[in-house]
């Protein structure tokens, strides 16, 4: 099993310099600050590659980094029940923890309100050409990410077979991606949703019936680490923000290879382990221990794990800038719900916990704790 790599601690001077630079960047230029106000040369300072592109967004929504401080275990994690969410090393307990994270009434309501945003899609978004001020922006970005991944998969595969594409969504949640893609693409002859959570699966089955897609969409309860499918069954194996909870990444990738036809395509997006300067082992372990992450890999380690089980032409597309915006809009939505008095009666403790957690996530993205993006690969002919 892969372990989270240890990284050396950042010096206090280096961390202080970065905070000064960030505060300088977020100052309103009308205040009269200039580069000369900094006690060291601006150009030599290391800044996250996507930070400057989101400064206008930060200023617009007042998402500043005031009170930013070096993280510790208490600051990183929202309060969780370790009996449920603790990293146990036990597969059965791990699966029950994943269910508890997504399949309770409170969590279903939360994700629908904060991430669904007018759609059934509760994934992170791709924000190209999405107006962040418009109603339902988060939902549109989520659906755009689904479309981007499927379009990329079909391009990698080449011409679709005459009988149509067979597609499997591994860790399909509420089935939103499969349902959207079947509505948009008549080339998908059969879509199969494999998911662990019973309540999510019931929603997916009901929505497929409502959309008249029951003959093309099948929902199966199970785990992507032991797929209940025959070998060489699907043209495209797809997963959106689900493998972060894999007990074993290599086992997951191996199962995806087994069930994919020769010449088929594997594509997934996921939250991955970052490698920012000074990101400590404690911080990485704390995130893993409180979010049902048993086998957290960096992009490079995910690529290597795919190659080791037999996938070919494995590539990673870095979209970390997009997840930063997703976290920011999630935070804004949570704050809006709380400011409005929580009219839908979502669990108040859950909302407050996520408010704190999301604020930390934004800072962690800037510091390189996380990467997010797409891994795609092909199976040999």
PDB file of N, CA and C in Angstrom, residues 250-343:
ATOM      1  N   UNK A 250      -4.103   0.896  -6.726  1.00  0.00           N
ATOM      2  CA  UNK A 250      -3.665  -0.070  -7.728  1.00  0.00           C
ATOM      3  C   UNK A 250      -4.728  -1.136  -7.962  1.00  0.00           C
ATOM      4  N   UNK A 251      -5.407  -1.561  -6.921  1.00  0.00           N
ATOM      5  CA  UNK A 251      -6.491  -2.526  -7.080  1.00  0.00           C
ATOM      6  C   UNK A 251      -7.613  -1.916  -7.915  1.00  0.00           C
ATOM      7  N   UNK A 252      -7.942  -0.663  -7.635  1.00  0.00           N
ATOM      8  CA  UNK A 252      -8.981   0.047  -8.383  1.00  0.00           C
ATOM      9  C   UNK A 252      -8.618   0.174  -9.852  1.00  0.00           C
ATOM     10  N   UNK A 253      -7.389   0.596 -10.127  1.00  0.00           N
ATOM     11  CA  UNK A 253      -6.961   0.777 -11.505  1.00  0.00           C
ATOM     12  C   UNK A 253      -6.881  -0.570 -12.238  1.00  0.00           C
ATOM     13  N   UNK A 254      -6.497  -1.613 -11.502  1.00  0.00           N
ATOM     14  CA  UNK A 254      -6.436  -2.950 -12.095  1.00  0.00           C
ATOM     15  C   UNK A 254      -7.824  -3.459 -12.474  1.00  0.00           C
ATOM     16  N   UNK A 255      -8.815  -3.214 -11.630  1.00  0.00           N
ATOM     17  CA  UNK A 255     -10.180  -3.620 -11.937  1.00  0.00           C
ATOM     18  C   UNK A 255     -10.722  -2.850 -13.142  1.00  0.00           C
ATOM     19  N   UNK A 256     -10.411  -1.560 -13.217  1.00  0.00           N
ATOM     20  CA  UNK A 256     -10.834  -0.768 -14.372  1.00  0.00           C
ATOM     21  C   UNK A 256     -10.241  -1.341 -15.654  1.00  0.00           C
ATOM     22  N   UNK A 257      -8.984  -1.760 -15.595  1.00  0.00           N
ATOM     23  CA  UNK A 257      -8.339  -2.361 -16.762  1.00  0.00           C
ATOM     24  C   UNK A 257      -9.018  -3.671 -17.147  1.00  0.00           C
ATOM     25  N   UNK A 258      -9.329  -4.489 -16.159  1.00  0.00           N
ATOM     26  CA  UNK A 258      -9.946  -5.797 -16.416  1.00  0.00           C
ATOM     27  C   UNK A 258     -11.272  -5.666 -17.152  1.00  0.00           C
ATOM     28  N   UNK A 259     -12.104  -4.708 -16.761  1.00  0.00           N
ATOM     29  CA  UNK A 259     -13.454  -4.621 -17.313  1.00  0.00           C
ATOM     30  C   UNK A 259     -13.528  -3.789 -18.596  1.00  0.00           C
ATOM     31  N   UNK A 260     -12.411  -3.153 -18.976  1.00  0.00           N
ATOM     32  CA  UNK A 260     -12.377  -2.331 -20.188  1.00  0.00           C
ATOM     33  C   UNK A 260     -11.939  -3.173 -21.381  1.00  0.00           C
ATOM     34  N   UNK A 261     -12.592  -2.957 -22.511  1.00  0.00           N
ATOM     35  CA  UNK A 261     -12.254  -3.690 -23.733  1.00  0.00           C
ATOM     36  C   UNK A 261     -10.879  -3.279 -24.262  1.00  0.00           C
ATOM     37  N   UNK A 262     -10.270  -4.162 -25.035  1.00  0.00           N
ATOM     38  CA  UNK A 262      -9.017  -3.820 -25.709  1.00  0.00           C
ATOM     39  C   UNK A 262      -9.229  -2.581 -26.567  1.00  0.00           C
ATOM     40  N   UNK A 263      -8.307  -1.640 -26.477  1.00  0.00           N
ATOM     41  CA  UNK A 263      -8.431  -0.386 -27.208  1.00  0.00           C
ATOM     42  C   UNK A 263      -9.317   0.637 -26.528  1.00  0.00           C
ATOM     43  N   UNK A 264      -9.860   0.283 -25.366  1.00  0.00           N
ATOM     44  CA  UNK A 264     -10.740   1.182 -24.635  1.00  0.00           C
ATOM     45  C   UNK A 264      -9.980   2.236 -23.853  1.00  0.00           C
ATOM     46  N   UNK A 265     -10.741   3.126 -23.239  1.00  0.00           N
ATOM     47  CA  UNK A 265     -10.171   4.307 -22.571  1.00  0.00           C
ATOM     48  C   UNK A 265     -10.574   4.328 -21.105  1.00  0.00           C
ATOM     49  N   UNK A 266      -9.648   4.771 -20.265  1.00  0.00           N
ATOM     50  CA  UNK A 266      -9.867   4.971 -18.836  1.00  0.00           C
ATOM     51  C   UNK A 266      -9.632   6.446 -18.545  1.00  0.00           C
ATOM     52  N   UNK A 267     -10.591   7.106 -17.887  1.00  0.00           N
ATOM     53  CA  UNK A 267     -10.428   8.516 -17.560  1.00  0.00           C
ATOM     54  C   UNK A 267     -11.049   8.799 -16.199  1.00  0.00           C
ATOM     55  N   UNK A 268     -10.315   9.506 -15.359  1.00  0.00           N
ATOM     56  CA  UNK A 268     -10.874   9.901 -14.065  1.00  0.00           C
ATOM     57  C   UNK A 268     -10.295  11.245 -13.641  1.00  0.00           C
ATOM     58  N   UNK A 269     -11.089  11.988 -12.863  1.00  0.00           N
ATOM     59  CA  UNK A 269     -10.578  13.180 -12.184  1.00  0.00           C
ATOM     60  C   UNK A 269     -10.649  12.920 -10.691  1.00  0.00           C
ATOM     61  N   UNK A 270      -9.750  13.560  -9.962  1.00  0.00           N
ATOM     62  CA  UNK A 270      -9.704  13.267  -8.531  1.00  0.00           C
ATOM     63  C   UNK A 270      -8.872  14.304  -7.801  1.00  0.00           C
ATOM     64  N   UNK A 271      -9.121  14.401  -6.498  1.00  0.00           N
ATOM     65  CA  UNK A 271      -8.281  15.182  -5.600  1.00  0.00           C
ATOM     66  C   UNK A 271      -7.053  14.350  -5.269  1.00  0.00           C
ATOM     67  N   UNK A 272      -5.881  14.919  -5.464  1.00  0.00           N
ATOM     68  CA  UNK A 272      -4.633  14.179  -5.294  1.00  0.00           C
ATOM     69  C   UNK A 272      -3.712  14.895  -4.326  1.00  0.00           C
ATOM     70  N   UNK A 273      -2.734  14.154  -3.860  1.00  0.00           N
ATOM     71  CA  UNK A 273      -1.775  14.667  -2.890  1.00  0.00           C
ATOM     72  C   UNK A 273      -0.833  15.650  -3.560  1.00  0.00           C
ATOM     73  N   UNK A 274      -0.676  16.845  -2.962  1.00  0.00           N
ATOM     74  CA  UNK A 274       0.212  17.852  -3.506  1.00  0.00           C
ATOM     75  C   UNK A 274       1.637  17.702  -2.992  1.00  0.00           C
ATOM     76  N   UNK A 275       2.497  18.591  -3.457  1.00  0.00           N
ATOM     77  CA  UNK A 275       3.908  18.532  -3.078  1.00  0.00           C
ATOM     78  C   UNK A 275       4.461  19.936  -2.845  1.00  0.00           C
ATOM     79  N   UNK A 276       3.628  20.802  -2.266  1.00  0.00           N
ATOM     80  CA  UNK A 276       4.066  22.161  -2.011  1.00  0.00           C
ATOM     81  C   UNK A 276       5.217  22.229  -1.027  1.00  0.00           C
ATOM     82  N   UNK A 277       6.034  23.239  -1.197  1.00  0.00           N
ATOM     83  CA  UNK A 277       7.178  23.427  -0.311  1.00  0.00           C
ATOM     84  C   UNK A 277       6.699  23.591   1.127  1.00  0.00           C
ATOM     85  N   UNK A 278       7.229  22.775   2.028  1.00  0.00           N
ATOM     86  CA  UNK A 278       6.909  22.913   3.435  1.00  0.00           C
ATOM     87  C   UNK A 278       5.618  22.251   3.865  1.00  0.00           C
ATOM     88  N   UNK A 279       4.923  21.560   2.962  1.00  0.00           N
ATOM     89  CA  UNK A 279       3.714  20.831   3.357  1.00  0.00           C
ATOM     90  C   UNK A 279       4.150  19.614   4.167  1.00  0.00           C
ATOM     91  N   UNK A 280       3.703  19.544   5.401  1.00  0.00           N
ATOM     92  CA  UNK A 280       4.222  18.532   6.317  1.00  0.00           C
ATOM     93  C   UNK A 280       3.479  17.214   6.186  1.00  0.00           C
ATOM     94  N   UNK A 281       4.152  16.167   6.609  1.00  0.00           N
ATOM     95  CA  UNK A 281       3.531  14.848   6.648  1.00  0.00           C
ATOM     96  C   UNK A 281       2.313  14.863   7.564  1.00  0.00           C
ATOM     97  N   UNK A 282       2.393  15.609   8.670  1.00  0.00           N
ATOM     98  CA  UNK A 282       1.271  15.682   9.610  1.00  0.00           C
ATOM     99  C   UNK A 282       0.024  16.241   8.934  1.00  0.00           C
ATOM    100  N   UNK A 283       0.200  17.291   8.137  1.00  0.00           N
ATOM    101  CA  UNK A 283      -0.940  17.908   7.477  1.00  0.00           C
ATOM    102  C   UNK A 283      -1.577  16.956   6.467  1.00  0.00           C
ATOM    103  N   UNK A 284      -0.749  16.271   5.696  1.00  0.00           N
ATOM    104  CA  UNK A 284      -1.266  15.315   4.725  1.00  0.00           C
ATOM    105  C   UNK A 284      -1.975  14.161   5.416  1.00  0.00           C
ATOM    106  N   UNK A 285      -1.385  13.668   6.478  1.00  0.00           N
ATOM    107  CA  UNK A 285      -1.986  12.552   7.210  1.00  0.00           C
ATOM    108  C   UNK A 285      -3.297  12.965   7.875  1.00  0.00           C
ATOM    109  N   UNK A 286      -3.369  14.203   8.348  1.00  0.00           N
ATOM    110  CA  UNK A 286      -4.592  14.677   8.989  1.00  0.00           C
ATOM    111  C   UNK A 286      -5.742  14.721   7.989  1.00  0.00           C
ATOM    112  N   UNK A 287      -5.476  15.224   6.801  1.00  0.00           N
ATOM    113  CA  UNK A 287      -6.518  15.222   5.773  1.00  0.00           C
ATOM    114  C   UNK A 287      -6.953  13.801   5.455  1.00  0.00           C
ATOM    115  N   UNK A 288      -6.005  12.917   5.262  1.00  0.00           N
ATOM    116  CA  UNK A 288      -6.337  11.530   4.935  1.00  0.00           C
ATOM    117  C   UNK A 288      -7.152  10.873   6.037  1.00  0.00           C
ATOM    118  N   UNK A 289      -6.779  11.157   7.286  1.00  0.00           N
ATOM    119  CA  UNK A 289      -7.416  10.490   8.417  1.00  0.00           C
ATOM    120  C   UNK A 289      -8.824  10.983   8.698  1.00  0.00           C
ATOM    121  N   UNK A 290      -9.218  12.107   8.121  1.00  0.00           N
ATOM    122  CA  UNK A 290     -10.536  12.674   8.425  1.00  0.00           C
ATOM    123  C   UNK A 290     -11.440  12.761   7.198  1.00  0.00           C
ATOM    124  N   UNK A 291     -11.026  12.176   6.085  1.00  0.00           N
ATOM    125  CA  UNK A 291     -11.825  12.255   4.859  1.00  0.00           C
ATOM    126  C   UNK A 291     -11.932  10.914   4.136  1.00  0.00           C
ATOM    127  N   UNK A 292     -11.785   9.827   4.856  1.00  0.00           N
ATOM    128  CA  UNK A 292     -11.883   8.495   4.278  1.00  0.00           C
ATOM    129  C   UNK A 292     -10.921   8.318   3.099  1.00  0.00           C
ATOM    130  N   UNK A 293      -9.671   8.746   3.312  1.00  0.00           N
ATOM    131  CA  UNK A 293      -8.636   8.597   2.301  1.00  0.00           C
ATOM    132  C   UNK A 293      -7.612   7.589   2.823  1.00  0.00           C
ATOM    133  N   UNK A 294      -7.606   6.409   2.246  1.00  0.00           N
ATOM    134  CA  UNK A 294      -6.717   5.361   2.726  1.00  0.00           C
ATOM    135  C   UNK A 294      -5.428   5.274   1.922  1.00  0.00           C
ATOM    136  N   UNK A 295      -5.475   5.694   0.667  1.00  0.00           N
ATOM    137  CA  UNK A 295      -4.343   5.511  -0.241  1.00  0.00           C
ATOM    138  C   UNK A 295      -4.225   6.759  -1.104  1.00  0.00           C
ATOM    139  N   UNK A 296      -3.649   7.808  -0.547  1.00  0.00           N
ATOM    140  CA  UNK A 296      -3.627   9.119  -1.179  1.00  0.00           C
ATOM    141  C   UNK A 296      -2.347   9.295  -1.969  1.00  0.00           C
ATOM    142  N   UNK A 297      -2.466   9.445  -3.285  1.00  0.00           N
ATOM    143  CA  UNK A 297      -1.311   9.517  -4.161  1.00  0.00           C
ATOM    144  C   UNK A 297      -1.209  10.878  -4.836  1.00  0.00           C
ATOM    145  N   UNK A 298      -0.004  11.234  -5.192  1.00  0.00           N
ATOM    146  CA  UNK A 298       0.239  12.427  -5.991  1.00  0.00           C
ATOM    147  C   UNK A 298      -0.130  12.125  -7.442  1.00  0.00           C
ATOM    148  N   UNK A 299      -0.224  13.147  -8.307  1.00  0.00           N
ATOM    149  CA  UNK A 299      -0.464  12.875  -9.731  1.00  0.00           C
ATOM    150  C   UNK A 299       0.567  11.912 -10.325  1.00  0.00           C
ATOM    151  N   UNK A 300       1.836  12.134 -10.000  1.00  0.00           N
ATOM    152  CA  UNK A 300       2.884  11.273 -10.537  1.00  0.00           C
ATOM    153  C   UNK A 300       2.723   9.833 -10.053  1.00  0.00           C
ATOM    154  N   UNK A 301       2.323   9.672  -8.795  1.00  0.00           N
ATOM    155  CA  UNK A 301       2.132   8.325  -8.250  1.00  0.00           C
ATOM    156  C   UNK A 301       0.897   7.653  -8.845  1.00  0.00           C
ATOM    157  N   UNK A 302      -0.154   8.436  -9.123  1.00  0.00           N
ATOM    158  CA  UNK A 302      -1.322   7.874  -9.795  1.00  0.00           C
ATOM    159  C   UNK A 302      -0.972   7.395 -11.194  1.00  0.00           C
ATOM    160  N   UNK A 303      -0.207   8.198 -11.930  1.00  0.00           N
ATOM    161  CA  UNK A 303       0.224   7.799 -13.269  1.00  0.00           C
ATOM    162  C   UNK A 303       1.046   6.512 -13.199  1.00  0.00           C
ATOM    163  N   UNK A 304       1.977   6.469 -12.265  1.00  0.00           N
ATOM    164  CA  UNK A 304       2.831   5.286 -12.125  1.00  0.00           C
ATOM    165  C   UNK A 304       2.009   4.048 -11.752  1.00  0.00           C
ATOM    166  N   UNK A 305       1.036   4.211 -10.844  1.00  0.00           N
ATOM    167  CA  UNK A 305       0.208   3.077 -10.443  1.00  0.00           C
ATOM    168  C   UNK A 305      -0.604   2.548 -11.623  1.00  0.00           C
ATOM    169  N   UNK A 306      -1.114   3.448 -12.452  1.00  0.00           N
ATOM    170  CA  UNK A 306      -1.846   3.015 -13.655  1.00  0.00           C
ATOM    171  C   UNK A 306      -0.925   2.234 -14.588  1.00  0.00           C
ATOM    172  N   UNK A 307       0.267   2.728 -14.793  1.00  0.00           N
ATOM    173  CA  UNK A 307       1.213   2.058 -15.678  1.00  0.00           C
ATOM    174  C   UNK A 307       1.594   0.688 -15.138  1.00  0.00           C
ATOM    175  N   UNK A 308       1.758   0.589 -13.835  1.00  0.00           N
ATOM    176  CA  UNK A 308       2.193  -0.668 -13.235  1.00  0.00           C
ATOM    177  C   UNK A 308       1.162  -1.777 -13.378  1.00  0.00           C
ATOM    178  N   UNK A 309      -0.130  -1.418 -13.446  1.00  0.00           N
ATOM    179  CA  UNK A 309      -1.148  -2.463 -13.599  1.00  0.00           C
ATOM    180  C   UNK A 309      -1.455  -2.757 -15.063  1.00  0.00           C
ATOM    181  N   UNK A 310      -0.860  -1.990 -16.001  1.00  0.00           N
ATOM    182  CA  UNK A 310      -0.993  -2.340 -17.404  1.00  0.00           C
ATOM    183  C   UNK A 310      -1.589  -1.299 -18.319  1.00  0.00           C
ATOM    184  N   UNK A 311      -2.004  -0.129 -17.799  1.00  0.00           N
ATOM    185  CA  UNK A 311      -2.526   0.923 -18.656  1.00  0.00           C
ATOM    186  C   UNK A 311      -1.402   1.545 -19.481  1.00  0.00           C
ATOM    187  N   UNK A 312      -1.733   1.982 -20.698  1.00  0.00           N
ATOM    188  CA  UNK A 312      -0.753   2.580 -21.599  1.00  0.00           C
ATOM    189  C   UNK A 312      -1.102   4.045 -21.860  1.00  0.00           C
ATOM    190  N   UNK A 313      -0.097   4.788 -22.301  1.00  0.00           N
ATOM    191  CA  UNK A 313      -0.270   6.195 -22.676  1.00  0.00           C
ATOM    192  C   UNK A 313      -0.937   7.001 -21.546  1.00  0.00           C
ATOM    193  N   UNK A 314      -0.466   6.807 -20.335  1.00  0.00           N
ATOM    194  CA  UNK A 314      -1.068   7.441 -19.163  1.00  0.00           C
ATOM    195  C   UNK A 314      -0.585   8.886 -19.047  1.00  0.00           C
ATOM    196  N   UNK A 315      -1.522   9.808 -18.926  1.00  0.00           N
ATOM    197  CA  UNK A 315      -1.195  11.224 -18.817  1.00  0.00           C
ATOM    198  C   UNK A 315      -2.016  11.872 -17.700  1.00  0.00           C
ATOM    199  N   UNK A 316      -1.463  12.943 -17.130  1.00  0.00           N
ATOM    200  CA  UNK A 316      -2.166  13.751 -16.133  1.00  0.00           C
ATOM    201  C   UNK A 316      -2.367  15.161 -16.670  1.00  0.00           C
ATOM    202  N   UNK A 317      -3.583  15.678 -16.560  1.00  0.00           N
ATOM    203  CA  UNK A 317      -3.912  17.054 -16.944  1.00  0.00           C
ATOM    204  C   UNK A 317      -4.189  17.836 -15.666  1.00  0.00           C
ATOM    205  N   UNK A 318      -3.365  18.833 -15.386  1.00  0.00           N
ATOM    206  CA  UNK A 318      -3.469  19.584 -14.132  1.00  0.00           C
ATOM    207  C   UNK A 318      -4.569  20.646 -14.241  1.00  0.00           C
ATOM    208  N   UNK A 319      -5.601  20.509 -13.400  1.00  0.00           N
ATOM    209  CA  UNK A 319      -6.713  21.466 -13.359  1.00  0.00           C
ATOM    210  C   UNK A 319      -6.891  22.031 -11.946  1.00  0.00           C
ATOM    211  N   UNK A 320      -5.794  22.130 -11.214  1.00  0.00           N
ATOM    212  CA  UNK A 320      -5.869  22.554  -9.820  1.00  0.00           C
ATOM    213  C   UNK A 320      -6.483  23.940  -9.663  1.00  0.00           C
ATOM    214  N   UNK A 321      -6.255  24.820 -10.614  1.00  0.00           N
ATOM    215  CA  UNK A 321      -6.841  26.165 -10.527  1.00  0.00           C
ATOM    216  C   UNK A 321      -8.359  26.100 -10.444  1.00  0.00           C
ATOM    217  N   UNK A 322      -8.957  25.105 -11.104  1.00  0.00           N
ATOM    218  CA  UNK A 322     -10.416  24.998 -11.107  1.00  0.00           C
ATOM    219  C   UNK A 322     -10.967  24.562  -9.751  1.00  0.00           C
ATOM    220  N   UNK A 323     -10.260  23.673  -9.063  1.00  0.00           N
ATOM    221  CA  UNK A 323     -10.797  23.224  -7.777  1.00  0.00           C
ATOM    222  C   UNK A 323     -10.727  24.353  -6.749  1.00  0.00           C
ATOM    223  N   UNK A 324      -9.786  25.260  -6.923  1.00  0.00           N
ATOM    224  CA  UNK A 324      -9.723  26.408  -6.021  1.00  0.00           C
ATOM    225  C   UNK A 324     -10.998  27.233  -6.136  1.00  0.00           C
ATOM    226  N   UNK A 325     -11.439  27.474  -7.359  1.00  0.00           N
ATOM    227  CA  UNK A 325     -12.676  28.223  -7.562  1.00  0.00           C
ATOM    228  C   UNK A 325     -13.869  27.435  -7.032  1.00  0.00           C
ATOM    229  N   UNK A 326     -13.860  26.109  -7.214  1.00  0.00           N
ATOM    230  CA  UNK A 326     -14.943  25.278  -6.678  1.00  0.00           C
ATOM    231  C   UNK A 326     -15.040  25.417  -5.170  1.00  0.00           C
ATOM    232  N   UNK A 327     -13.909  25.359  -4.483  1.00  0.00           N
ATOM    233  CA  UNK A 327     -13.914  25.535  -3.025  1.00  0.00           C
ATOM    234  C   UNK A 327     -14.429  26.920  -2.650  1.00  0.00           C
ATOM    235  N   UNK A 328     -14.024  27.941  -3.410  1.00  0.00           N
ATOM    236  CA  UNK A 328     -14.449  29.299  -3.102  1.00  0.00           C
ATOM    237  C   UNK A 328     -15.968  29.458  -3.243  1.00  0.00           C
ATOM    238  N   UNK A 329     -16.528  28.914  -4.311  1.00  0.00           N
ATOM    239  CA  UNK A 329     -17.970  29.044  -4.495  1.00  0.00           C
ATOM    240  C   UNK A 329     -18.757  28.188  -3.512  1.00  0.00           C
ATOM    241  N   UNK A 330     -18.201  27.031  -3.138  1.00  0.00           N
ATOM    242  CA  UNK A 330     -18.847  26.232  -2.094  1.00  0.00           C
ATOM    243  C   UNK A 330     -18.903  27.014  -0.787  1.00  0.00           C
ATOM    244  N   UNK A 331     -17.792  27.675  -0.445  1.00  0.00           N
ATOM    245  CA  UNK A 331     -17.753  28.481   0.775  1.00  0.00           C
ATOM    246  C   UNK A 331     -18.769  29.607   0.713  1.00  0.00           C
ATOM    247  N   UNK A 332     -18.825  30.283  -0.432  1.00  0.00           N
ATOM    248  CA  UNK A 332     -19.777  31.380  -0.582  1.00  0.00           C
ATOM    249  C   UNK A 332     -21.216  30.872  -0.417  1.00  0.00           C
ATOM    250  N   UNK A 333     -21.514  29.677  -0.970  1.00  0.00           N
ATOM    251  CA  UNK A 333     -22.861  29.124  -0.876  1.00  0.00           C
ATOM    252  C   UNK A 333     -23.207  28.765   0.577  1.00  0.00           C
ATOM    253  N   UNK A 334     -22.256  28.176   1.297  1.00  0.00           N
ATOM    254  CA  UNK A 334     -22.488  27.840   2.705  1.00  0.00           C
ATOM    255  C   UNK A 334     -22.747  29.100   3.512  1.00  0.00           C
ATOM    256  N   UNK A 335     -21.942  30.144   3.286  1.00  0.00           N
ATOM    257  CA  UNK A 335     -22.131  31.400   4.003  1.00  0.00           C
ATOM    258  C   UNK A 335     -23.483  32.030   3.669  1.00  0.00           C
ATOM    259  N   UNK A 336     -23.892  31.925   2.428  1.00  0.00           N
ATOM    260  CA  UNK A 336     -25.188  32.468   2.010  1.00  0.00           C
ATOM    261  C   UNK A 336     -26.333  31.748   2.703  1.00  0.00           C
ATOM    262  N   UNK A 337     -26.231  30.429   2.803  1.00  0.00           N
ATOM    263  CA  UNK A 337     -27.270  29.649   3.484  1.00  0.00           C
ATOM    264  C   UNK A 337     -27.353  30.038   4.953  1.00  0.00           C
ATOM    265  N   UNK A 338     -26.214  30.164   5.606  1.00  0.00           N
ATOM    266  CA  UNK A 338     -26.191  30.538   7.023  1.00  0.00           C
ATOM    267  C   UNK A 338     -26.707  31.957   7.234  1.00  0.00           C
ATOM    268  N   UNK A 339     -26.304  32.885   6.357  1.00  0.00           N
ATOM    269  CA  UNK A 339     -26.749  34.279   6.481  1.00  0.00           C
ATOM    270  C   UNK A 339     -28.256  34.412   6.282  1.00  0.00           C
ATOM    271  N   UNK A 340     -28.823  33.518   5.476  1.00  0.00           N
ATOM    272  CA  UNK A 340     -30.264  33.556   5.214  1.00  0.00           C
ATOM    273  C   UNK A 340     -31.069  32.841   6.296  1.00  0.00           C
ATOM    274  N   UNK A 341     -30.398  32.336   7.321  1.00  0.00           N
ATOM    275  CA  UNK A 341     -31.094  31.655   8.399  1.00  0.00           C
ATOM    276  C   UNK A 341     -31.346  30.185   8.132  1.00  0.00           C
ATOM    277  N   UNK A 342     -30.622  29.624   7.168  1.00  0.00           N
ATOM    278  CA  UNK A 342     -30.737  28.195   6.866  1.00  0.00           C
ATOM    279  C   UNK A 342     -32.192  27.780   6.607  1.00  0.00           C
ATOM    280  N   UNK A 343     -32.809  28.341   5.560  1.00  0.00           N
ATOM    281  CA  UNK A 343     -34.245  28.121   5.320  1.00  0.00           C
ATOM    282  C   UNK A 343     -34.628  26.673   5.054  1.00  0.00           C
TER     283      UNK A 343
END
